[in-house]
Amino acid sequence: MKVLGIESTCDETAVAIVEDGKTIVAQTIASQIDVHTRYGGVYPELACRRHFDILFPLIEQTLKKANLKKDDIGLIAVAHGPGLIGALLMGLSAAKGLAYAWGCPFVGVNHVEAHLYAAMMDQEVEFPALGVVVSGGHTLLVKIHELGTYEQIGSTVDDAVGEAFDKVAVMLGLPYPGGPEIEKLALMGDPKKYPFKHGVVKGRPWDFSFSGLKTNVLYTLKGQNCDRKAPSVLPDSEKPHIAAGFQEAALGDVVKKTLAAVDAFDCKMIILGGGVTQNNRLKELLKKARVPVIFPPKGLSLDNAAMIAGLGYQLFHRKGQKSDSFDLEPLPRIPLNLIH
Ligand code: KG4
Ligand code: ZN
């Protein structure tokens, strides 16, 4: 079965065709970095408008790339949450419209669950596994009992880890998205020169907090009580050390909790998902794990529609090949299918 996947939860418009949940036949991704870069983050209305403008041309382009016609598509899968409400509405409306016009079933997919599925597309997995989502919108530790059944272990109480990278990048005068820029700059820095501490959430050992770390970086760079755009009190030559210190604190926290959770929750492997998995320091730190660690394949770390189509296929079969209803709504905050 060939599944057409649609992703429009945030600032990437993406379309993919995936066969039997695993094989990518074609995919196209239109990044909106050019639209949002001057704001140092995603501007929701502009994201929504761009999705509207390019979604249908992208669908046509993907079908053409795959050398397929609408009749070859057996299912449409769309990310219907979590994400920006207007952006979600664009993808979901397009999916419903096509499902109606083509007489084809459609399913709504959880974007965060799809990030975890990305690594499973071309690698063998063993459950229970520890799922670690580290993206621009989410930081999550879950025990995956099987595909579709999750037990939440920890999440962030404020910023997502990728978001913290993006915000610290703004303080350092680096362009959006900040994650890759900080990683590059940190290569030239000494992480021990500014030994920032990671956040601690009182009484909740598995949860994350990045706002204190972010404020610490701000004060170190710009002095107490300054705002993010104020000039730095430190010379530019200190910036690589700041970047390295921040990266070490943020990723060190993720890795420390990940390794401890594997033991505490009896997991047989670690499955990572989300844009921050592109970070090489994260990969290096995870080499200490005593169980296998799998990362998303190249091209499937950041937001993409192949993971949506792949997971959509699995969901459709789990639901007895039933289409979702046209009443399906976009859900900006949609939890995983948790067992408690
Ligand atoms: O998964 P994704 O597309 O976002 C959401 O679904 O929310 O990931 C984007 C995030 C951005 O915050 C970006 O700065 C971060 O991933 N990122 C990185 C790296 N590459 C992307 N963070 C740290 N190091 C990187 N190399
Ligand atoms: Zn994402």
Short mmCIF file of C-alpha atoms and ligand atoms in Angstrom, two decimals, residues 9 111 115 135 303 307, ligand 2:
data_model
loop_
_atom_site.label_atom_id
_atom_site.label_comp_id
_atom_site.label_asym_id
_atom_site.label_seq_id
_atom_site.Cartn_x
_atom_site.Cartn_y
_atom_site.Cartn_z
CA THR A 9 2.63 21.12 12.18
CA HIS A 111 3.57 14.15 15.15
CA HIS A 115 9.32 11.33 15.41
CA SER A 135 13.05 18.52 19.04
CA ASP A 303 10.14 17.45 10.54
CA MET A 307 7.54 9.45 9.25
ZN ZN B 2 8.81 17.77 14.95
#
